[in-house]
PDB file of C-alpha atoms in Angstrom:
ATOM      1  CA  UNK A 121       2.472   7.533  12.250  1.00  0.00           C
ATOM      2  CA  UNK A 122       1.562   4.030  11.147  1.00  0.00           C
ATOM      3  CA  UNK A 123       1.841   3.726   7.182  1.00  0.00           C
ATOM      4  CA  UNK A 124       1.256   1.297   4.317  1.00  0.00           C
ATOM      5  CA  UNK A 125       3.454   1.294   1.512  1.00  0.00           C
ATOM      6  CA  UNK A 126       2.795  -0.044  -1.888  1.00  0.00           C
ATOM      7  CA  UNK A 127       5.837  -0.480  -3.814  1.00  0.00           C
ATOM      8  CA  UNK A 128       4.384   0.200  -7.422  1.00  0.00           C
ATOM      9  CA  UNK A 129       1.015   2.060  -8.968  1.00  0.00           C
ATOM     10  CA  UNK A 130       1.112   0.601 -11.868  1.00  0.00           C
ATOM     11  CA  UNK A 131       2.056  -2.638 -13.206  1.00  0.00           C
ATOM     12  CA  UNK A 132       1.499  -3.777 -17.020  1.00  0.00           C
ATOM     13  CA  UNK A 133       2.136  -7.655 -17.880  1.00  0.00           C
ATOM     14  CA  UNK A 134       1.327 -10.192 -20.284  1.00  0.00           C
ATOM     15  CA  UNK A 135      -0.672 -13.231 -19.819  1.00  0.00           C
ATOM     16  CA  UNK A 136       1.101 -16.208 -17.908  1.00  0.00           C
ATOM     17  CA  UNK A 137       3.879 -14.086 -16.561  1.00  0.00           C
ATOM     18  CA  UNK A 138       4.548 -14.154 -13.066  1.00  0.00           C
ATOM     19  CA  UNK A 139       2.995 -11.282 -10.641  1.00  0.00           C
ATOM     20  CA  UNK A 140       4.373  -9.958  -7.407  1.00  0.00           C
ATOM     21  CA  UNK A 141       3.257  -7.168  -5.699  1.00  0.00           C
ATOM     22  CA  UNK A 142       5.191  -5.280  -3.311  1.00  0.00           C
ATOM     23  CA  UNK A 143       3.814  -3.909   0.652  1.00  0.00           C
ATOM     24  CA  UNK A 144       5.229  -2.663   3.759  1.00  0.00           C
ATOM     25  CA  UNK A 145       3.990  -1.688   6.520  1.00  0.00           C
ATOM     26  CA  UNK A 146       5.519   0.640   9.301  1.00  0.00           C
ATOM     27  CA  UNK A 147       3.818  -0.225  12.363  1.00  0.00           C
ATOM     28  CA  UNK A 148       6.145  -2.312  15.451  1.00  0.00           C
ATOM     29  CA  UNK A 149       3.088  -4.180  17.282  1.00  0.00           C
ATOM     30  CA  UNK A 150       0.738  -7.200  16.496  1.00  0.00           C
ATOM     31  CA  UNK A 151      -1.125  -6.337  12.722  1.00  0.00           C
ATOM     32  CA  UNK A 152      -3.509  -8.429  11.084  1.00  0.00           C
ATOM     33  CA  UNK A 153      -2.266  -8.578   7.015  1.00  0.00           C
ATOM     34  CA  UNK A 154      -4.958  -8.512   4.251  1.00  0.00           C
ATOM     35  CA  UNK A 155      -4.992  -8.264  -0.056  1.00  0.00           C
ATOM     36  CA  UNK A 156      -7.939  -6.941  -1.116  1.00  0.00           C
ATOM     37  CA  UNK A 157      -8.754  -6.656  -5.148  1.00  0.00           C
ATOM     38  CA  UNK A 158     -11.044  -4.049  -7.427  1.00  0.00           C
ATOM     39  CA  UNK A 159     -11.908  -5.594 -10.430  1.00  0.00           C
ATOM     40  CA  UNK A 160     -12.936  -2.719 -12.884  1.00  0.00           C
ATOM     41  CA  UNK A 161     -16.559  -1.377 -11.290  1.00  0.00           C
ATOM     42  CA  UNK A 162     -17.370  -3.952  -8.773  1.00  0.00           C
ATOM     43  CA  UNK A 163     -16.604  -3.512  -5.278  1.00  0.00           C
ATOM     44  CA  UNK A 164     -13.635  -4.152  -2.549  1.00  0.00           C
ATOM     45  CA  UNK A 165     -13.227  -8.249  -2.286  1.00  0.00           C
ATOM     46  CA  UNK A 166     -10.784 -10.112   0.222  1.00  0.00           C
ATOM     47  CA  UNK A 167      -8.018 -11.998  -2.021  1.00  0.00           C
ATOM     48  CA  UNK A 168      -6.303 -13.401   1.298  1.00  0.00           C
ATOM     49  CA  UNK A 169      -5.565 -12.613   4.925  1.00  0.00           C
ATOM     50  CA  UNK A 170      -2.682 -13.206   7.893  1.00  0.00           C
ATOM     51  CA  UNK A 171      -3.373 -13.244  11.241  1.00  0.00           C
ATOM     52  CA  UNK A 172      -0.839 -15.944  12.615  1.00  0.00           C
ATOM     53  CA  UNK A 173       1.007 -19.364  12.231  1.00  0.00           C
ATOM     54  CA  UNK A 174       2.406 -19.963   8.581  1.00  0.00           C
ATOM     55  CA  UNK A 175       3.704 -16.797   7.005  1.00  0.00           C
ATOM     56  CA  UNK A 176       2.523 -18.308   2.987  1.00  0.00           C
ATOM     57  CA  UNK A 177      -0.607 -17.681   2.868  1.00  0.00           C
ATOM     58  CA  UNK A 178      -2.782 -19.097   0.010  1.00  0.00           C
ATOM     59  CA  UNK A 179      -6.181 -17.073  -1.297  1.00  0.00           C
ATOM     60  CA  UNK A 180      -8.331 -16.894  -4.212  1.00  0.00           C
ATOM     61  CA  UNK A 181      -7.621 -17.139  -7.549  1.00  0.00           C
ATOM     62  CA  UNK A 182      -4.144 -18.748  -7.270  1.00  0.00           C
ATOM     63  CA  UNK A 183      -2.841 -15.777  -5.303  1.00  0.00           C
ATOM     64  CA  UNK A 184      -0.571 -16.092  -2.161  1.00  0.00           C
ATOM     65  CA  UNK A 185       1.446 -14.063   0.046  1.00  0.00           C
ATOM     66  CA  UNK A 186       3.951 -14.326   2.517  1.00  0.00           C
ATOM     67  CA  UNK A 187       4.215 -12.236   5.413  1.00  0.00           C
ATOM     68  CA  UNK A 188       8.160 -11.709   6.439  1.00  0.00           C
ATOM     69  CA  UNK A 189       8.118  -9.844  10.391  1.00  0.00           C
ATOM     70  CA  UNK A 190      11.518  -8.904  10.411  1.00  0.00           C
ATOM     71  CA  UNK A 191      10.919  -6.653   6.905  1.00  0.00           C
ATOM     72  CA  UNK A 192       7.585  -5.315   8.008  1.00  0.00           C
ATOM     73  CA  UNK A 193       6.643  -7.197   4.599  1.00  0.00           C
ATOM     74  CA  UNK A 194       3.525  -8.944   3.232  1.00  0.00           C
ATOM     75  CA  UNK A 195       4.206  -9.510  -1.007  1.00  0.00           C
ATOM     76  CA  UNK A 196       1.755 -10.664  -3.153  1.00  0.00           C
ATOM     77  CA  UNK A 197       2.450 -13.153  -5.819  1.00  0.00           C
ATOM     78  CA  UNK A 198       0.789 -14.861  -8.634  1.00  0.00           C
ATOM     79  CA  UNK A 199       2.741 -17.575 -10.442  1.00  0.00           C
ATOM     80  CA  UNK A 200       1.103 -16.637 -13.893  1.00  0.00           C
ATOM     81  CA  UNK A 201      -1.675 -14.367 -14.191  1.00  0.00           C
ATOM     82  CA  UNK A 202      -4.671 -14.001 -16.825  1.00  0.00           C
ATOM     83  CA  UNK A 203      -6.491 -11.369 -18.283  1.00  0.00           C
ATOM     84  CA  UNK A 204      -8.827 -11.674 -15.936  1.00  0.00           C
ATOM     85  CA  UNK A 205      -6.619 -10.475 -13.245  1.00  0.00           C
ATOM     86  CA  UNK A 206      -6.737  -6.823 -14.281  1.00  0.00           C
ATOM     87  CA  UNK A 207      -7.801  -5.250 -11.267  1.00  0.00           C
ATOM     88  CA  UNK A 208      -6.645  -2.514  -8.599  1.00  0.00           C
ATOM     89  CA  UNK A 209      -4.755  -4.413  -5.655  1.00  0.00           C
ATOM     90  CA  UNK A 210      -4.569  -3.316  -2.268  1.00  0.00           C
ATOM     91  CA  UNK A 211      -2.453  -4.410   0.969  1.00  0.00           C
ATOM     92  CA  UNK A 212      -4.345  -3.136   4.327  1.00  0.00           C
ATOM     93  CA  UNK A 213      -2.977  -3.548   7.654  1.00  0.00           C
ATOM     94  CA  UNK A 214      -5.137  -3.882  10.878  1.00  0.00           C
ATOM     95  CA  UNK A 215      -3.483  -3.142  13.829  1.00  0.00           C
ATOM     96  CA  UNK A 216      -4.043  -4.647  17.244  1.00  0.00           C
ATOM     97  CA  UNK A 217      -2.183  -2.566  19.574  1.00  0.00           C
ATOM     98  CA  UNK A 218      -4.094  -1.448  22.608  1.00  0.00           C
ATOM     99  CA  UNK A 219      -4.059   2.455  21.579  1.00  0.00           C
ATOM    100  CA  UNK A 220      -4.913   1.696  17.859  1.00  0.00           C
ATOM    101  CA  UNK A 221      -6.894  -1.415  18.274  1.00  0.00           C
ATOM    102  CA  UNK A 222      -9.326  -1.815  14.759  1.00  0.00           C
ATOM    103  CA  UNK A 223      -7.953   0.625  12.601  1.00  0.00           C
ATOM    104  CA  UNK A 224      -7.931  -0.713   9.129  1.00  0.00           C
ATOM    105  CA  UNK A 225      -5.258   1.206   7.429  1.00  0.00           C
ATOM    106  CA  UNK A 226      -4.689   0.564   3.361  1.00  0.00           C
ATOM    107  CA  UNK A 227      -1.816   1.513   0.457  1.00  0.00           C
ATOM    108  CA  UNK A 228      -2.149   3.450  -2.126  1.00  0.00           C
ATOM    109  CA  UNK A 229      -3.135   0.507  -4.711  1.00  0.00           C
ATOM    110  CA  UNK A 230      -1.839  -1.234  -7.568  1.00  0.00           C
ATOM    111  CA  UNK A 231      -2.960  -1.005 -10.702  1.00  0.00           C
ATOM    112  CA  UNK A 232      -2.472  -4.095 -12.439  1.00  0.00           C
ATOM    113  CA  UNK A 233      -2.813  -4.525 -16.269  1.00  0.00           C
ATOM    114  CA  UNK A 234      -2.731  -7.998 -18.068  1.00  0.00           C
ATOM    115  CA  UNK A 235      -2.434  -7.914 -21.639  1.00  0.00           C
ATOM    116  CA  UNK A 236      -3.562 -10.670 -23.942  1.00  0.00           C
TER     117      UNK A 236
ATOM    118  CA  UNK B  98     -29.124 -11.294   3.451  1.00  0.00           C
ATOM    119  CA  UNK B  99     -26.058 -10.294   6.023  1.00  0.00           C
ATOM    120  CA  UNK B 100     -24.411  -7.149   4.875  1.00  0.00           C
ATOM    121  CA  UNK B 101     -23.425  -3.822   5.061  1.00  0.00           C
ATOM    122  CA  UNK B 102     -25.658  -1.231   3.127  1.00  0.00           C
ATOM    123  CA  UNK B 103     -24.752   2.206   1.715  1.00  0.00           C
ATOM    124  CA  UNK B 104     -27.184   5.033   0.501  1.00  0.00           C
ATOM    125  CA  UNK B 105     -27.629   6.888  -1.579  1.00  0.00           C
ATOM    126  CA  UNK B 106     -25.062   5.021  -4.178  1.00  0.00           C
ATOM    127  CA  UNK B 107     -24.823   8.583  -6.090  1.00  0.00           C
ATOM    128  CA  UNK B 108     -24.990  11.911  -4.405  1.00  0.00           C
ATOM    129  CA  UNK B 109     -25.003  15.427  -5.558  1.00  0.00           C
ATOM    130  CA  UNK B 110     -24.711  18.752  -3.222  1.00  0.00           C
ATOM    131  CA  UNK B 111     -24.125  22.102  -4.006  1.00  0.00           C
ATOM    132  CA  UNK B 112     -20.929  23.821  -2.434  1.00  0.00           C
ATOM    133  CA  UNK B 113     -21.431  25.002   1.270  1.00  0.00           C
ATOM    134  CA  UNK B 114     -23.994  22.568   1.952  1.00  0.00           C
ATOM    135  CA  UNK B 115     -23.428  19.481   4.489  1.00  0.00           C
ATOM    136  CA  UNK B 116     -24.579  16.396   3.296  1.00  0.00           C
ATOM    137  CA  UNK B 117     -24.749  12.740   5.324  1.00  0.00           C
ATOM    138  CA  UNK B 118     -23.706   9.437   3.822  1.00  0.00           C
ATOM    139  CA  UNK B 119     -25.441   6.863   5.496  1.00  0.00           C
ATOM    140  CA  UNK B 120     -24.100   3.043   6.282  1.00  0.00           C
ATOM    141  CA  UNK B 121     -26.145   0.237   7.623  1.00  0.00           C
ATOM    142  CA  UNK B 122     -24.910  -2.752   8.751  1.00  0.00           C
ATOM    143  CA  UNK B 123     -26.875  -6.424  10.020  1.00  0.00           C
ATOM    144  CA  UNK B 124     -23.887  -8.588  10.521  1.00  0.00           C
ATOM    145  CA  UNK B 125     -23.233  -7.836  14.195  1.00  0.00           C
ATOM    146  CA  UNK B 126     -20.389  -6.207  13.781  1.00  0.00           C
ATOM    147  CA  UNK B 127     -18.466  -4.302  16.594  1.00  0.00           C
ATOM    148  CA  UNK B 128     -16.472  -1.648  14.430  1.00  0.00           C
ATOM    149  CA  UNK B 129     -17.027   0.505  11.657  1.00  0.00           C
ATOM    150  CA  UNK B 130     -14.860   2.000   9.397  1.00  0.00           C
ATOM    151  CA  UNK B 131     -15.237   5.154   6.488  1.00  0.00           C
ATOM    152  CA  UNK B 132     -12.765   5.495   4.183  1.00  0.00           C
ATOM    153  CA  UNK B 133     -12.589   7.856   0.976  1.00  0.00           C
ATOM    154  CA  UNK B 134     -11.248   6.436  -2.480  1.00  0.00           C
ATOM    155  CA  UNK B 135      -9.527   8.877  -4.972  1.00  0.00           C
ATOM    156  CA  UNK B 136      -7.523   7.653  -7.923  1.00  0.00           C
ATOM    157  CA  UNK B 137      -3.536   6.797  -7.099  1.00  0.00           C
ATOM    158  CA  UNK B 138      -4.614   7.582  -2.997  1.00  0.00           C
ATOM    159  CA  UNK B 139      -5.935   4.279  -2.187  1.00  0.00           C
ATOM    160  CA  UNK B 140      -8.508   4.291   0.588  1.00  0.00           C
ATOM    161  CA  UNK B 141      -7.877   6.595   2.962  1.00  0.00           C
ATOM    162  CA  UNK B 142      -9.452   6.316   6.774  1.00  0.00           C
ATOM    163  CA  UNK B 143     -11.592   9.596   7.492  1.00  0.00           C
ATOM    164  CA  UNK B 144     -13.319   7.855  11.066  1.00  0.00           C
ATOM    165  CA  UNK B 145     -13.577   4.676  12.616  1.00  0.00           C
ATOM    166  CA  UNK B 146     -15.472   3.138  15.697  1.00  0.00           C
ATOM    167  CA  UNK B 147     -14.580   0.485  17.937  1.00  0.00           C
ATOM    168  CA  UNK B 148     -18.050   0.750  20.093  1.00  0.00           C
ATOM    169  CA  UNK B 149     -20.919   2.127  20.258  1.00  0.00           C
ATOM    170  CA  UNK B 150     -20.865   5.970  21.446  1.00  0.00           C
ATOM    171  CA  UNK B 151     -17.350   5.961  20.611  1.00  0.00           C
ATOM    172  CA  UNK B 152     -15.236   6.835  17.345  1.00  0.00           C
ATOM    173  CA  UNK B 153     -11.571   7.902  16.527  1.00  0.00           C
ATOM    174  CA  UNK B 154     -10.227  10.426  13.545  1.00  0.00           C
ATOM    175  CA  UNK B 155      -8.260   8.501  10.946  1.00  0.00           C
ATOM    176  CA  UNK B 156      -5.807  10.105   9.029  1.00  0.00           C
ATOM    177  CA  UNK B 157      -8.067  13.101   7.309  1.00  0.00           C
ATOM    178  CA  UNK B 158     -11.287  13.380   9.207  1.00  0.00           C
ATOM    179  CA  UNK B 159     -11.098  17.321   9.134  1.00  0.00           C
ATOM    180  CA  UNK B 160     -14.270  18.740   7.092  1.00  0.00           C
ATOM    181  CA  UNK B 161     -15.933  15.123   8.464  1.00  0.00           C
ATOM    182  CA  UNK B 162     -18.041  14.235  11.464  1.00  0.00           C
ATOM    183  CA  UNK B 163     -19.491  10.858  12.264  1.00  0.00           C
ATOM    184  CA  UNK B 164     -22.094   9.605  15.366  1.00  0.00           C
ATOM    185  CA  UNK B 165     -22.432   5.845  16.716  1.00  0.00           C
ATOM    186  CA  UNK B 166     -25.474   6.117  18.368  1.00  0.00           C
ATOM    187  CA  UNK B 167     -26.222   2.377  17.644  1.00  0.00           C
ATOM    188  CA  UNK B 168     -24.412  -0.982  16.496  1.00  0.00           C
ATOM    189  CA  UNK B 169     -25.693  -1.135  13.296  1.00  0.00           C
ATOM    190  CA  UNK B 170     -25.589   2.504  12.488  1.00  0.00           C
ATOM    191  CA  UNK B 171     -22.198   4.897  11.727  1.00  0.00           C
ATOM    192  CA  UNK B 172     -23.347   7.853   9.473  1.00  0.00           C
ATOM    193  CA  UNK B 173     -20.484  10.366   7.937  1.00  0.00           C
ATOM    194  CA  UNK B 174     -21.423  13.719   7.537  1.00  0.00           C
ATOM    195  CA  UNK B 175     -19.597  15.813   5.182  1.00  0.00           C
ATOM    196  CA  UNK B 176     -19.482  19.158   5.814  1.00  0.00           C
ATOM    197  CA  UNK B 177     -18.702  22.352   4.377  1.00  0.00           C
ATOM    198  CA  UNK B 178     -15.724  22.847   5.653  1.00  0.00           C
ATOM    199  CA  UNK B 179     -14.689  19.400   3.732  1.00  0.00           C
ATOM    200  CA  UNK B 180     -12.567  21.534   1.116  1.00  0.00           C
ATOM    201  CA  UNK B 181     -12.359  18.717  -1.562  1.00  0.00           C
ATOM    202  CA  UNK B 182     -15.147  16.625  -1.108  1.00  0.00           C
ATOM    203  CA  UNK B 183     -16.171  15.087  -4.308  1.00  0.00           C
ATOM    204  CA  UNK B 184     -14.923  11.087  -3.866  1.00  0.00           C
ATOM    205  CA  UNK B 185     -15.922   8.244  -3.669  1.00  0.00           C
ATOM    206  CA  UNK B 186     -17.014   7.176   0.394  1.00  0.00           C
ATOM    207  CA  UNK B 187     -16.467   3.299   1.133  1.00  0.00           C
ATOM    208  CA  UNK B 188     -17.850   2.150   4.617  1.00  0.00           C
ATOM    209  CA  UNK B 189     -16.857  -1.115   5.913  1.00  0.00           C
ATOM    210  CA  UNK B 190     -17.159  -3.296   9.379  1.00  0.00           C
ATOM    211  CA  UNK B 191     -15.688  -6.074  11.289  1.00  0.00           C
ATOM    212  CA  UNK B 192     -15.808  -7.881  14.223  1.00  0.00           C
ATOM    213  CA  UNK B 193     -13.673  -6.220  17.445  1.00  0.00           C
ATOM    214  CA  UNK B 194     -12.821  -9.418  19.307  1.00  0.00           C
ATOM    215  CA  UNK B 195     -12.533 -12.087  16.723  1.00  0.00           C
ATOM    216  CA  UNK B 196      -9.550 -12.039  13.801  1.00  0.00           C
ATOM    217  CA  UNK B 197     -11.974 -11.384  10.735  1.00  0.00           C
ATOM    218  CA  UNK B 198     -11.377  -9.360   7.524  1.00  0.00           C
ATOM    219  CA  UNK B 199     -13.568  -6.275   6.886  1.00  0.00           C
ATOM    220  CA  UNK B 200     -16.523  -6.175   4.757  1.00  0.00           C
ATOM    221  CA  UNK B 201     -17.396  -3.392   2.428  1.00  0.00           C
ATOM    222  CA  UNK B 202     -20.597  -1.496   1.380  1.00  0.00           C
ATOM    223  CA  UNK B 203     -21.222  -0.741  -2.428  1.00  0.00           C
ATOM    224  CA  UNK B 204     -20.057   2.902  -2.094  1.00  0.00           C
ATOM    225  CA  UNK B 205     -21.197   6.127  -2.330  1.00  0.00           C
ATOM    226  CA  UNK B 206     -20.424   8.682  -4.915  1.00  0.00           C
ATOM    227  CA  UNK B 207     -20.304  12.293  -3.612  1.00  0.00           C
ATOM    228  CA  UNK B 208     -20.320  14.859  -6.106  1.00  0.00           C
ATOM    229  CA  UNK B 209     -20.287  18.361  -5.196  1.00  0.00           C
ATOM    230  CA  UNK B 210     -21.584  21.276  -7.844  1.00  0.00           C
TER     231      UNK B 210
END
């Protein structure tokens, strides 16, 4: 069965240190690649997305990923974070197979703690 | 405003009772998606339609039931057969031909006492 693995549940780290979130996925055909963040009581919001062409992908706030085929990998990373960056993080992994076409499959999450 | 809409935001049932969740959506979206949130579990994907009249389990969509009787439309019924069902429901949409990310409803909280 297709899976999406998040590498850690819980990070803690301080201001300006450098963030990188770990996902897999374990699915052999075409995916689509998102981040999605949870900042404390507000609702799902896209951080960044891969569908094709350049594997770095740049999104909001700073954040990037890079999508790497032949690990089934898609790692977030933040150079140095902020506060404001506490939030629940999660990789999600659309697949476009013709049996499985549309289903939007998501990890576990990350919960991510900057400290001042 | 385009969107996806979500009712009731907070729910309450007593045990052995169904109870629907309803999801709206004006964005013209092909598929639609419901997923349940519990702490450390992520989202996980109870049902999901592609098209109208159509709609496939996701990974725990026993105790669940869902219709698409129209595009805009894709209410989850929880039922009592649901053995856990106090969560938190997230429904959420996208376009079926055309690479786009999914967009998300506020939520519904389902508490059963």
């Amino acid at each position: 069965a297709q899976s999406v693995s998040q590498h850690n549940h819980h990070v803690i780290l301080s201001e300006a240190a450098s963030l990188e979130l770990g996902c897999n996925y374990s699915y052999g055909g075409t995916v689509n690649l998102f981040w999605y963040v949870q900042y404390p009581g507000q609702h799902l919001q896209l951080l960044l997305k891969y569908f094709s062409g350049d594997p770095l992908v740049k999104g909001i706030k700073g954040f990037e990923a890079e999508f790497i085929k032949s690990k089934f990998s898609f790692n977030l990373r933040k150079p140095s974070v902020q506060w404001s960056d506490t939030a629940e993080y999660f990789c999600a992994v659309a697949l476009r197979g013709t049996d499985s076409w549309g289903k939007l499959q998501f990890g576990a999450g990350t919960q991510v703690v900057v400290t001042p | 405003d385009g969107g996806i809409t979500q009712s009731p935001k907070y729910l309450f049932r007593k045990e052995g009772q169904n109870v629907t969740l309803s999801c709206e959506q004006n964005l013209n979206h092909d598929a639609m998606y419901w997923y349940r949130q519990d702490p450390g579990q992520g989202l996980r994907l109870i049902y999901y339609s592609q098209i109208v009249n159509d709609f496939q389990k996701g990974d725990i969509a026993e105790g669940y039931s869902v219709s698409r009787e129209k595009k805009e439309s894709f209410p989850l019924t929880v039922t009592s057969a649901q053995k856990n069902p106090t969560a938190f429901y997230l429904c959420a949409s996208t376009f079926r031909s055309m690479n786009t990310e999914a967009f998300f409803g506020q939520g519904t909280r389902l508490t059963v006492v």
